[in-house]
Coordinates of N, CA and C in Angstrom, one line a residue:
A1 N 20.1 6.8 -19.9 CA 19.3 7.8 -20.2 C 20.3 9.1 -20.3
V2 N 19.8 10.0 -21.2 CA 20.6 11.4 -21.3 C 19.8 12.2 -20.2
V3 N 20.9 12.7 -19.5 CA 20.4 13.7 -18.4 C 20.7 15.0 -18.6
S4 N 19.7 16.1 -19.1 CA 19.5 17.4 -19.5 C 19.9 18.2 -18.0
T5 N 20.7 19.0 -18.3 CA 20.8 20.4 -17.0 C 19.9 21.0 -16.9
Q6 N 19.2 21.0 -15.8 CA 18.3 22.3 -15.4 C 18.7 23.3 -14.8
S7 N 18.1 24.6 -15.0 CA 18.6 25.8 -14.2 C 17.6 25.8 -13.1
T8 N 18.4 26.0 -11.8 CA 17.7 26.4 -10.7 C 18.5 27.6 -9.9
G9 N 17.5 28.2 -9.0 CA 18.6 29.4 -8.2 C 19.0 28.7 -7.2
T10 N 18.4 27.6 -6.4 CA 18.7 27.2 -5.3 C 19.8 26.1 -5.2
K11 N 20.9 26.1 -4.5 CA 22.0 25.3 -4.4 C 21.5 24.0 -3.6
V12 N 22.2 22.9 -3.7 CA 21.6 21.7 -3.2 C 23.2 21.1 -2.4
I13 N 22.7 21.0 -1.3 CA 23.9 20.1 -0.5 C 23.5 18.8 0.0
V14 N 23.9 17.8 -0.6 CA 23.8 16.5 0.0 C 24.6 16.0 0.9
L15 N 24.4 15.6 2.3 CA 25.3 14.9 3.1 C 24.9 13.6 3.2
Q16 N 25.9 12.8 2.5 CA 25.4 11.5 2.3 C 26.1 10.4 3.4
H17 N 25.3 9.6 4.0 CA 26.1 8.5 4.7 C 26.9 7.5 3.9
P18 N 28.0 7.3 4.3 CA 29.2 6.5 3.6 C 28.4 5.3 3.2
A19 N 27.4 4.4 3.9 CA 26.8 3.1 3.3 C 25.9 3.4 2.0
E20 N 25.9 4.8 1.6 CA 25.1 4.9 0.2 C 25.8 4.5 -0.8
Q21 N 27.3 4.6 -0.6 CA 28.3 4.5 -1.9 C 28.2 3.1 -2.3
N22 N 27.8 2.1 -1.3 CA 27.7 0.6 -1.5 C 26.3 0.1 -2.2
R23 N 25.6 1.1 -2.6 CA 24.2 0.7 -3.2 C 24.7 0.8 -4.8
Q24 N 24.2 -0.3 -5.3 CA 24.1 -0.4 -6.9 C 23.4 0.8 -7.6
L25 N 22.0 0.8 -7.2 CA 21.2 1.9 -8.1 C 20.8 3.1 -7.0
R26 N 21.7 4.2 -7.5 CA 21.5 5.5 -6.4 C 20.7 6.6 -7.3
T27 N 19.8 7.3 -6.4 CA 19.5 8.7 -7.2 C 20.4 9.7 -7.2
V28 N 21.3 9.9 -5.9 CA 22.0 11.2 -6.1 C 22.9 11.3 -7.3
P29 N 23.6 10.5 -8.0 CA 24.4 10.6 -9.2 C 23.6 11.4 -10.4
L30 N 22.3 10.9 -10.3 CA 21.3 11.4 -11.5 C 20.8 13.1 -11.1
L31 N 20.8 13.1 -9.6 CA 20.5 14.7 -9.2 C 21.9 15.6 -9.5
K32 N 23.0 14.9 -9.2 CA 24.2 15.8 -9.5 C 24.3 15.9 -11.1
A33 N 24.0 15.0 -11.9 CA 24.1 15.0 -13.2 C 23.1 16.2 -13.7
A34 N 22.1 16.5 -13.2 CA 20.8 17.1 -13.7 C 21.0 18.6 -13.3
L35 N 21.9 18.8 -12.3 CA 22.2 20.1 -11.7 C 23.5 20.9 -12.0
P36 N 23.7 22.1 -12.3 CA 25.0 22.5 -12.7 C 26.0 22.0 -11.5
D37 N 27.2 22.0 -11.9 CA 28.2 21.7 -10.8 C 28.2 22.7 -9.5
E38 N 27.9 24.0 -10.1 CA 27.8 25.1 -8.8 C 26.7 24.9 -8.1
K39 N 25.9 24.2 -8.5 CA 24.3 24.3 -8.0 C 24.1 22.8 -6.9
C40 N 25.2 21.9 -6.9 CA 24.8 20.7 -6.1 C 26.3 20.1 -5.8
A41 N 26.4 20.1 -4.4 CA 27.5 19.6 -3.9 C 27.1 18.0 -3.0
V42 N 28.1 17.2 -3.1 CA 27.9 16.0 -2.4 C 29.0 15.6 -1.3
V43 N 28.7 15.7 -0.1 CA 29.8 15.6 0.7 C 29.4 14.2 1.6
V44 N 30.5 13.2 1.5 CA 30.2 12.0 2.4 C 30.7 12.1 3.5
G45 N 30.0 11.4 4.7 CA 30.5 11.4 6.1 C 29.5 11.0 7.0
K46 N 30.1 11.0 8.2 CA 28.7 10.9 9.2 C 29.0 12.1 10.4
R47 N 30.0 12.6 10.2 CA 30.2 13.9 11.0 C 30.9 14.8 10.2
F48 N 30.3 15.9 10.0 CA 31.0 17.1 9.1 C 31.5 18.5 9.8
A49 N 32.8 18.2 10.0 CA 33.6 19.2 10.7 C 33.6 20.7 10.1
N50 N 33.3 20.7 8.7 CA 33.3 22.0 8.0 C 31.8 22.2 7.8
L51 N 31.1 21.8 8.5 CA 29.5 22.1 8.1 C 29.2 23.7 8.2
K52 N 30.0 24.5 9.2 CA 29.8 25.8 9.4 C 30.4 26.7 8.3
D53 N 31.2 26.0 7.6 CA 31.8 27.0 6.2 C 30.8 26.7 5.1
M54 N 29.8 25.8 5.2 CA 28.8 25.6 4.0 C 27.5 26.4 4.2
L55 N 27.4 27.3 5.4 CA 26.3 27.8 5.8 C 26.7 29.3 5.8
S56 N 27.3 29.8 4.7 CA 27.4 31.2 4.7 C 26.5 32.1 3.9
V57 N 25.3 31.4 3.4 CA 24.1 32.0 2.9 C 23.0 31.2 3.6
P58 N 21.8 32.0 3.6 CA 20.5 31.4 4.0 C 20.5 30.1 3.5
T59 N 20.3 29.0 4.5 CA 20.1 27.8 4.3 C 19.2 26.8 5.0
A60 N 18.4 26.4 4.3 CA 17.4 25.1 5.1 C 17.5 23.9 5.0
L61 N 17.4 23.1 6.1 CA 17.3 21.7 6.0 C 16.1 20.9 5.6
L62 N 16.3 20.2 4.7 CA 15.2 19.4 4.0 C 15.1 18.3 4.9
F63 N 14.2 18.2 6.1 CA 14.0 17.2 7.0 C 12.6 17.6 7.7
P64 N 11.7 16.5 7.6 CA 10.4 16.6 8.5 C 10.7 16.8 9.9
G65 N 9.5 17.4 10.6 CA 9.4 17.5 12.0 C 8.2 18.9 12.2
K66 N 7.9 18.8 13.4 CA 6.7 19.8 14.1 C 7.3 21.0 13.6
D67 N 8.4 21.4 13.8 CA 8.8 22.8 13.7 C 9.3 22.9 12.1
A68 N 9.0 22.2 11.1 CA 9.2 22.2 9.5 C 8.2 23.1 9.0
V69 N 8.5 24.0 7.9 CA 7.6 24.7 7.0 C 7.5 23.8 5.7
D70 N 6.1 23.8 5.3 CA 5.9 23.0 4.1 C 6.5 23.9 3.0
C71 N 7.3 23.1 2.2 CA 8.0 23.8 1.0 C 7.3 24.7 0.2
S72 N 5.8 24.4 -0.1 CA 4.9 25.3 -1.0 C 4.7 26.5 -0.2
N73 N 4.9 26.7 1.2 CA 4.5 27.8 2.0 C 5.8 28.7 1.9
V74 N 7.0 28.1 1.4 CA 8.2 29.1 1.7 C 8.3 30.1 0.3
S75 N 8.4 31.5 0.6 CA 8.4 32.2 -0.3 C 9.7 32.2 -1.3
P76 N 9.8 32.4 -2.5 CA 10.8 32.3 -3.6 C 11.9 33.1 -3.0
G77 N 13.1 32.9 -3.0 CA 14.4 33.9 -2.5 C 14.8 33.6 -1.1
T78 N 13.9 32.7 -0.5 CA 14.0 32.8 1.0 C 15.3 32.2 1.6
Y79 N 15.7 31.5 0.7 CA 16.8 30.4 1.1 C 17.7 30.5 -0.3
D80 N 19.0 30.4 -0.1 CA 19.8 30.2 -1.3 C 20.4 29.0 -1.5
Q81 N 19.9 28.0 -0.4 CA 20.3 26.6 -0.6 C 19.8 25.7 0.5
I82 N 19.6 24.7 0.0 CA 18.9 23.7 1.0 C 20.0 22.2 1.1
I83 N 20.0 21.8 2.5 CA 20.6 20.7 2.6 C 19.8 19.5 2.8
C84 N 20.3 18.3 2.2 CA 19.3 17.0 2.4 C 20.4 16.0 2.7
L85 N 19.8 15.1 3.6 CA 20.3 14.0 4.2 C 20.1 12.8 3.2
D86 N 21.1 12.2 3.0 CA 21.2 10.9 2.0 C 21.3 9.7 2.6
G87 N 20.4 8.8 2.7 CA 20.7 7.7 3.4 C 19.3 7.0 3.7
T88 N 19.3 5.7 4.4 CA 18.0 5.1 4.7 C 17.3 6.1 5.9
W89 N 16.3 6.1 6.2 CA 15.8 6.9 7.4 C 16.6 6.8 8.8
P90 N 16.7 5.6 9.2 CA 17.6 5.5 10.4 C 19.0 6.3 10.3
Q91 N 19.6 5.8 9.1 CA 21.0 6.7 8.8 C 20.6 8.2 8.8
A92 N 19.6 8.6 8.1 CA 19.6 10.0 7.9 C 19.3 10.5 9.2
R93 N 18.7 10.1 10.3 CA 18.3 10.7 11.7 C 19.7 10.7 12.5
R94 N 20.2 9.5 12.3 CA 21.8 9.6 12.9 C 22.4 10.8 12.4
L95 N 22.7 11.2 11.2 CA 23.4 12.2 10.5 C 22.8 13.6 11.3
Y96 N 21.5 13.8 11.4 CA 20.9 14.7 12.1 C 21.4 14.6 13.8
Q97 N 21.2 13.9 14.2 CA 21.7 13.6 15.7 C 23.1 14.0 15.9
K98 N 24.1 13.5 15.1 CA 25.3 13.5 15.2 C 26.1 14.9 15.0
N99 N 25.1 15.9 14.2 CA 25.7 17.0 13.6 C 24.8 18.2 14.1
P100 N 24.9 18.6 15.4 CA 24.3 19.6 16.1 C 23.9 21.1 15.4
L101 N 24.8 21.2 14.6 CA 24.5 22.5 13.7 C 23.3 22.1 12.7
L102 N 23.3 21.2 12.2 CA 21.9 20.8 11.5 C 21.0 21.1 12.3
Q103 N 20.7 20.8 13.6 CA 19.4 20.9 14.4 C 19.3 22.6 14.6
S104 N 20.1 23.3 14.3 CA 19.8 24.8 14.6 C 19.4 25.3 13.2
L105 N 19.3 24.5 12.3 CA 18.8 25.3 11.0 C 17.3 25.2 10.8
P106 N 16.7 26.0 9.8 CA 15.4 26.3 9.7 C 15.0 25.1 9.0
K107 N 13.8 24.4 9.0 CA 13.5 23.0 8.3 C 12.4 23.2 7.3
V108 N 12.2 22.8 6.4 CA 11.5 22.7 5.2 C 11.2 21.0 5.1
M109 N 9.8 21.0 4.7 CA 9.2 19.5 4.4 C 8.3 19.6 3.4
L110 N 8.3 18.1 2.7 CA 7.0 17.8 1.9 C 5.7 17.5 2.2
S111 N 4.9 17.9 1.7 CA 3.6 17.1 2.3 C 2.6 16.8 1.3
S112 N 3.2 17.1 -0.3 CA 2.2 16.5 -1.3 C 2.1 14.8 -1.2
T113 N 1.3 14.3 -1.7 CA 1.0 12.7 -1.7 C 1.3 12.1 -3.0
R114 N 2.2 12.8 -3.9 CA 2.6 12.4 -5.1 C 3.6 10.9 -4.6
K115 N 3.3 9.7 -5.1 CA 4.2 8.7 -4.8 C 5.3 8.3 -5.6
S116 N 6.4 7.8 -5.1 CA 7.6 7.6 -5.5 C 7.6 6.8 -6.9
V117 N 8.4 7.2 -7.8 CA 8.6 6.5 -9.2 C 9.9 5.4 -9.0
Y118 N 10.3 5.3 -7.7 CA 11.6 4.6 -7.5 C 11.1 3.2 -7.1
L119 N 10.6 2.3 -7.6 CA 9.8 1.2 -7.5 C 10.5 0.1 -7.5
I120 N 11.7 0.1 -7.8 CA 12.6 -1.1 -7.8 C 13.5 -0.9 -6.2
H121 N 13.2 0.1 -5.5 CA 13.7 0.3 -4.2 C 12.7 0.1 -3.2
T122 N 12.5 -0.7 -2.0 CA 11.7 -0.8 -1.0 C 11.5 0.4 -0.2
Q123 N 10.4 1.4 -0.4 CA 10.5 2.6 0.5 C 9.8 2.2 1.9
P124 N 10.2 2.8 3.3 CA 9.4 2.5 4.2 C 7.9 2.5 4.1
T125 N 7.2 3.6 3.5 CA 5.9 3.9 3.3 C 5.5 4.5 1.7
V126 N 4.2 4.3 1.4 CA 4.0 5.1 0.4 C 4.3 6.8 0.4
H127 N 4.6 7.3 1.4 CA 4.6 8.5 1.3 C 6.1 9.1 1.2
H128 N 7.2 8.1 1.3 CA 8.7 8.4 1.3 C 9.1 8.3 -0.1
L129 N 10.1 9.4 -0.2 CA 10.4 9.3 -1.5 C 12.0 9.1 -1.7
S130 N 12.8 9.2 -2.9 CA 14.2 9.0 -3.1 C 14.8 10.3 -2.8
T131 N 15.9 10.6 -2.6 CA 16.6 11.7 -2.5 C 16.5 12.7 -3.5
L132 N 16.6 12.2 -4.7 CA 16.4 13.0 -5.9 C 14.9 13.4 -6.0
E133 N 14.1 12.7 -5.8 CA 12.4 13.0 -5.9 C 12.2 14.1 -4.8
S134 N 12.7 14.0 -3.7 CA 12.5 14.9 -2.4 C 13.2 16.1 -2.9
V135 N 14.3 16.2 -3.5 CA 15.0 17.5 -3.6 C 14.2 18.3 -5.1
A136 N 13.9 17.5 -6.0 CA 13.2 17.9 -7.1 C 11.9 18.5 -7.0
R137 N 11.1 17.9 -5.7 CA 10.4 18.5 -5.5 C 10.2 19.8 -4.5
A138 N 11.2 19.7 -3.7 CA 11.0 20.8 -2.6 C 11.6 22.2 -3.7
I139 N 12.6 22.0 -4.6 CA 13.1 23.1 -5.3 C 11.9 23.7 -6.2
E140 N 11.2 22.7 -6.9 CA 9.9 22.9 -7.5 C 8.8 24.0 -6.9
E141 N 8.6 23.6 -5.4 CA 7.7 24.0 -4.7 C 8.0 25.4 -4.1
M142 N 9.5 25.5 -3.7 CA 10.0 26.6 -3.2 C 10.2 27.8 -4.2
E143 N 10.7 27.2 -5.6 CA 10.9 28.3 -6.4 C 9.6 28.6 -7.4
R144 N 8.8 27.7 -7.2 CA 7.5 28.1 -8.0 C 7.9 27.8 -9.5
L145 N 8.6 26.5 -9.6 CA 9.2 26.2 -11.2 C 8.3 25.0 -11.5
D146 N 7.1 25.4 -12.2 CA 6.3 24.3 -12.5 C 6.8 23.5 -13.3
G147 N 7.0 22.3 -13.3 CA 7.5 20.9 -14.3 C 8.9 20.7 -14.1
L148 N 9.6 21.3 -13.0 CA 10.8 21.1 -12.7 C 10.9 19.8 -12.2
E149 N 9.9 19.3 -11.4 CA 10.1 17.8 -10.9 C 10.1 16.8 -11.8
D150 N 9.3 16.9 -12.8 CA 9.0 15.8 -13.7 C 10.3 15.8 -14.6
K151 N 11.1 16.9 -14.8 CA 12.3 17.1 -15.6 C 13.4 16.4 -14.9
L152 N 13.3 16.6 -13.6 CA 14.6 16.0 -12.9 C 14.5 14.5 -12.6
I153 N 13.2 14.2 -12.4 CA 13.2 12.6 -12.0 C 13.0 11.7 -13.5
A154 N 12.8 12.5 -14.9 CA 12.6 11.7 -16.0 C 13.8 10.4 -16.2
P155 N 15.1 11.1 -15.7 CA 16.0 9.9 -15.8 C 16.0 8.7 -14.7
L156 N 15.3 9.2 -13.7 CA 15.1 7.8 -12.7 C 14.1 7.2 -13.2
K157 N 13.1 7.5 -13.8 CA 11.9 6.8 -14.4 C 12.5 5.8 -15.4
E158 N 13.4 6.3 -16.3 CA 14.1 5.8 -17.4 C 14.9 4.6 -16.9
M159 N 15.6 4.8 -15.8 CA 16.4 3.7 -15.2 C 15.7 2.5 -14.5
V160 N 14.3 2.8 -13.9 CA 13.5 2.2 -13.4 C 13.0 1.1 -14.5
R161 N 12.4 1.9 -15.6 CA 12.0 1.0 -16.8 C 13.1 0.1 -17.3
T162 N 14.2 0.5 -17.3 CA 15.3 -0.4 -17.7 C 15.4 -1.7 -16.8
Q163 N 15.4 -1.3 -15.6 CA 15.3 -2.3 -14.8 C 14.4 -3.3 -15.0
F164 N 13.0 -2.8 -15.0 CA 12.1 -3.5 -15.4 C 12.2 -4.8 -16.5
K165 N 12.8 -3.9 -17.7 CA 13.0 -5.0 -18.6 C 13.8 -6.1 -18.5
Y166 N 14.8 -5.9 -17.5 CA 15.8 -6.9 -17.1 C 15.4 -7.9 -16.2
G167 N 14.0 -7.9 -15.8 CA 13.3 -8.7 -14.7 C 13.1 -8.1 -13.6
A168 N 13.5 -6.9 -13.1 CA 13.2 -6.2 -12.1 C 11.7 -6.1 -11.7
C169 N 11.1 -6.1 -10.4 CA 9.6 -5.9 -10.0 C 9.5 -4.7 -9.4
A170 N 8.3 -4.4 -9.7 CA 7.9 -3.1 -8.7 C 7.6 -3.7 -7.2
H171 N 8.1 -2.9 -6.3 CA 8.3 -3.2 -4.8 C 7.0 -2.5 -4.0
S172 N 6.2 -3.4 -3.3 CA 5.5 -2.7 -2.2 C 6.2 -2.0 -1.4
T173 N 5.7 -1.4 -0.1 CA 6.5 -0.6 0.9 C 6.7 -1.5 2.1
Q174 N 7.7 -1.1 2.7 CA 8.1 -2.0 4.2 C 7.0 -2.1 4.9
Q175 N 6.0 -1.0 5.1 CA 5.0 -1.1 5.9 C 3.8 -2.1 5.3
E176 N 3.6 -2.4 3.9 CA 2.7 -3.1 3.3 C 3.4 -4.4 3.6
A177 N 4.5 -4.7 3.7 CA 5.2 -6.0 3.9 C 5.0 -6.5 5.1
R178 N 5.3 -5.5 6.2 CA 4.7 -6.1 7.4 C 3.4 -6.4 7.4
V179 N 2.3 -5.8 7.3 CA 1.0 -6.2 7.0 C 0.7 -7.8 6.5
I180 N 1.7 -7.9 5.5 CA 1.3 -9.3 4.8 C 2.0 -10.3 5.7
R181 N 3.2 -10.1 6.0 CA 3.8 -10.9 7.3 C 3.0 -11.4 8.3
K182 N 2.3 -10.3 8.9 CA 1.3 -10.5 10.1 C 0.4 -11.5 9.8
Q183 N -0.2 -11.5 8.5 CA -1.5 -12.4 8.3 C -0.7 -13.7 7.7
E184 N 0.5 -14.0 7.3 CA 1.2 -15.0 6.9 C 1.6 -15.8 8.2
I185 N 1.9 -15.0 9.2 CA 2.2 -15.6 10.4 C 1.0 -16.1 11.1
K186 N -0.2 -15.5 10.8 CA -1.4 -15.9 11.3 C -1.7 -17.3 10.7
N187 N -1.4 -17.4 9.4 CA -1.9 -18.6 8.6 C -0.8 -19.7 8.8
G188 N 0.1 -19.4 9.5 CA 1.1 -20.5 9.9 C 2.1 -20.8 8.8
E189 N 2.3 -19.8 7.8 CA 3.2 -20.2 6.7 C 4.6 -19.7 7.4
K190 N 5.6 -20.6 6.7 CA 7.0 -20.5 7.1 C 7.7 -19.5 6.1
N191 N 7.6 -19.5 5.0 CA 8.2 -18.7 4.1 C 7.9 -17.0 4.2
L192 N 8.3 -16.1 4.9 CA 7.7 -14.8 4.9 C 8.0 -13.9 4.1
T193 N 7.2 -13.2 3.6 CA 7.4 -11.9 2.6 C 8.5 -10.9 3.1
V194 N 9.3 -10.8 2.3 CA 10.2 -9.8 2.8 C 10.1 -8.2 2.0
A195 N 9.9 -8.4 0.5 CA 9.6 -7.2 -0.2 C 8.7 -7.7 -1.2
P196 N 7.3 -7.4 -0.9 CA 6.4 -8.0 -1.8 C 6.4 -7.2 -3.3
K197 N 5.8 -7.9 -4.1 CA 5.6 -7.3 -5.5 C 4.1 -6.8 -5.6
I198 N 4.2 -5.5 -6.4 CA 3.0 -5.1 -6.5 C 1.9 -5.8 -7.4
C199 N 1.1 -6.5 -6.7 CA 0.5 -7.7 -7.9 C -0.1 -7.1 -9.2
D200 N -0.7 -5.9 -9.0 CA -1.8 -5.1 -9.9 C -0.8 -4.2 -10.8
F201 N 0.5 -4.0 -10.5 CA 1.1 -3.2 -11.2 C 1.3 -3.2 -12.7
N202 N 0.9 -2.1 -13.6 CA 1.0 -2.0 -15.0 C 2.3 -1.8 -15.6
Y203 N 3.1 -2.6 -15.8 CA 4.5 -2.2 -16.4 C 4.5 -1.5 -17.7
D204 N 3.6 -1.8 -18.4 CA 3.5 -1.4 -19.8 C 3.1 0.1 -19.8
T205 N 2.5 0.7 -18.8 CA 2.1 2.1 -18.7 C 2.9 3.0 -17.9
F206 N 4.0 2.4 -17.1 CA 4.8 3.1 -16.3 C 5.6 3.9 -17.0

């Protein structure tokens, strides 16, 4: 898919767990391609010794928590950049725990209920999003840029459609898989579900 560059006022710094680079289908390259070079930086590692140097401007961490402010309630211009942790949820939590400076940053979070389009990946729950989707929605809400999210995730949807054409299936969530496995165990079945397909998914309208 052709990725068109989108103009935003907020810079994005992605702190990426090294294991993410081993994944075949990732969303951060799509994010990097969709934002100007000066508006998106990707730093790979587990501990970031130069993190302080990245925080010379007002910065928020996109990370859920009791002390996090919903992105839709952030006034435009409050933050010049946001930091996003890229990895599985356990990996993202470890990045947060191993880098104390991250814990001192103000946090912003998402609360809208729009589901992920990254359906070839098994998400923990229906409320979890890919890194690209999370950043796209955060910037749209913080900058009040209606339509930005759809523009940024368009290449992701195209990538997923392509995978569907070559036989990939739409995945249910890990949460849904656990429910199914419990029932399978109760029924005495031996071949337990790992990542169930969405049975009623309409591939033609995606």
